[in-house]
Amino acid sequence: MGDSTADAIREAILTEKNSFEFYRLASEAVTNEVTKQLFEFLAGEELEHLNAFLKLYEGDEFGELHSLVRQPYDPDHPINRALLQAVDQDLTEEHALNISLREEQSCIDRYTVLIATIKEPAPREVFTKALRETRKHYEVIKEEYMRVMTMVDRSDQDIYVRE
């Protein structure tokens, strides 16, 4: 496995770990049951992605990744920081979904770039699948965002759309 592929997988592992933790925390913070279930579903999906990337490293070559995954949630990651600040300010479903859309778009952008650098079939397949599912996540979150926004007073909608 080439160094660029190893670096890409390491980055993906950290990304998926942060995404899992983000959705786990978001599911605990929101009160709307539908949104809560969506975040729980997304946490499970991110855990599956994380496991798929970890399986690429079952050998001893990158053993430190397994201990890295066990480290506590990174509060300094930009998406995590946004979520933690929002939770401190009584997180609304709209805000959590908005953060989710940014997180998923960031992941789509990054995985699109990383796939272009990966030549090995197995890692490329895992990245391609994760990218495809991440695009689906974005669409599902966008649908939920629109559903929730129809429940928000019109005067508040402009605030959330501009964030």
XYZ file of C-alpha atoms in Angstrom:
163
model
C 0.000 0.000 0.000
C 1.426 3.369 -0.995
C 2.075 6.185 1.433
C -0.617 8.400 -0.107
C -3.177 5.609 0.254
C -2.117 4.990 3.855
C -2.420 8.700 4.608
C -5.851 8.836 2.951
C -7.091 5.894 5.006
C -5.716 7.369 8.203
C -7.534 10.629 7.417
C -10.738 8.726 6.617
C -10.560 6.841 9.908
C -10.309 10.089 11.858
C -13.071 11.675 9.768
C -15.431 8.758 10.307
C -14.647 8.656 14.018
C -15.449 12.362 14.348
C -18.621 11.956 12.267
C -19.776 9.059 14.435
C -19.193 11.045 17.618
C -20.867 14.106 16.112
C -24.055 12.208 15.246
C -24.051 10.389 18.570
C -23.884 13.700 20.455
C -26.403 15.347 18.137
C -28.880 12.514 18.676
C -28.633 13.079 22.419
C -29.018 16.849 22.094
C -32.088 17.199 19.856
C -35.649 16.728 21.045
C -37.511 16.069 17.794
C -37.939 12.293 17.604
C -37.620 12.064 13.808
C -34.405 14.098 13.801
C -33.091 12.106 16.764
C -33.701 8.841 14.870
C -31.994 10.257 11.782
C -28.906 11.148 13.801
C -28.878 7.696 15.416
C -29.099 6.104 11.948
C -26.281 8.325 10.656
C -24.112 7.451 13.674
C -24.559 3.777 12.789
C -23.658 4.445 9.158
C -20.519 6.339 10.169
C -19.543 3.457 12.433
C -19.876 1.085 9.466
C -17.632 3.366 7.387
C -15.128 3.512 10.224
C -15.062 -0.279 10.473
C -14.602 -0.622 6.702
C -11.570 1.669 6.784
C -10.176 -0.054 9.884
C -10.388 -3.444 8.142
C -7.918 -2.163 5.585
C -5.432 -1.973 8.495
C -5.834 -5.255 10.303
C -2.098 -5.839 10.176
C 0.514 -4.392 12.503
C 1.684 -1.883 9.918
C -0.533 0.866 11.350
C -1.417 -0.472 14.786
C -1.459 3.000 16.301
C -4.687 3.696 14.425
C -6.627 1.333 16.662
C -5.466 3.181 19.764
C -6.125 6.471 17.991
C -9.739 5.464 17.376
C -10.161 4.755 21.085
C -9.097 8.284 21.998
C -11.757 10.630 23.325
C -13.858 12.810 21.053
C -11.796 15.684 19.603
C -13.478 18.922 20.754
C -11.043 21.004 18.649
C -12.148 19.573 15.292
C -14.057 22.450 13.572
C -17.310 20.512 13.115
C -17.144 19.169 16.672
C -16.450 22.643 18.035
C -19.513 23.981 16.181
C -21.683 21.221 17.614
C -20.387 21.659 21.159
C -20.960 25.417 21.002
C -24.456 24.832 19.667
C -25.211 22.299 22.417
C -24.101 24.857 24.985
C -26.607 27.288 23.441
C -29.590 24.902 23.483
C -29.105 23.198 20.143
C -32.111 23.297 17.857
C -32.870 20.675 15.251
C -32.373 23.289 12.536
C -28.904 24.168 13.767
C -27.863 20.528 14.203
C -29.051 19.705 10.693
C -27.255 22.736 9.299
C -24.014 21.605 10.936
C -24.666 18.104 9.574
C -25.028 19.410 6.034
C -21.690 21.214 6.319
C -20.020 18.128 7.799
C -21.295 15.836 5.051
C -20.372 18.310 2.286
C -16.879 18.621 3.728
C -16.580 14.833 3.705
C -17.849 14.619 0.113
C -15.312 17.219 -0.993
C -12.424 15.538 0.820
C -13.231 11.969 -0.279
C -13.609 13.127 -3.894
C -10.055 14.475 -3.757
C -8.674 11.432 -1.935
C -10.205 8.911 -4.356
C -8.267 10.546 -7.175
C -5.003 9.675 -5.395
C -5.813 6.017 -4.665
C -4.791 3.409 -7.217
C -5.177 0.203 -5.156
C -8.549 -1.486 -5.841
C -9.579 -2.447 -2.279
C -9.070 0.976 -0.666
C -10.519 2.704 -3.731
C -13.658 0.559 -3.438
C -14.078 1.397 0.267
C -13.665 5.117 -0.431
C -16.066 4.971 -3.373
C -18.720 3.255 -1.280
C -18.243 5.707 1.601
C -18.499 8.624 -0.815
C -21.671 7.252 -2.404
C -23.273 6.761 1.027
C -22.121 10.179 2.213
C -23.853 11.771 -0.767
C -27.023 9.908 0.255
C -26.578 11.159 3.825
C -26.400 14.716 2.529
C -29.675 14.304 0.625
C -31.469 12.681 3.584
C -30.266 15.423 5.923
C -31.368 18.074 3.436
C -34.848 16.494 3.291
C -35.057 16.434 7.081
C -33.852 20.027 7.225
C -36.641 21.066 4.847
C -39.189 19.101 6.880
C -38.067 20.759 10.098
C -37.983 24.179 8.463
C -41.663 23.872 7.552
C -42.301 23.587 11.292
C -40.339 26.791 12.048
C -41.976 30.180 12.016
C -41.307 31.943 8.667
C -39.529 34.832 10.406
C -36.927 32.382 11.751
C -36.338 30.592 8.431
C -34.201 33.369 6.945
C -31.833 33.135 9.898
C -31.196 29.408 9.360
C -30.926 29.588 5.587
C -28.190 32.227 5.862
C -26.041 30.263 8.356
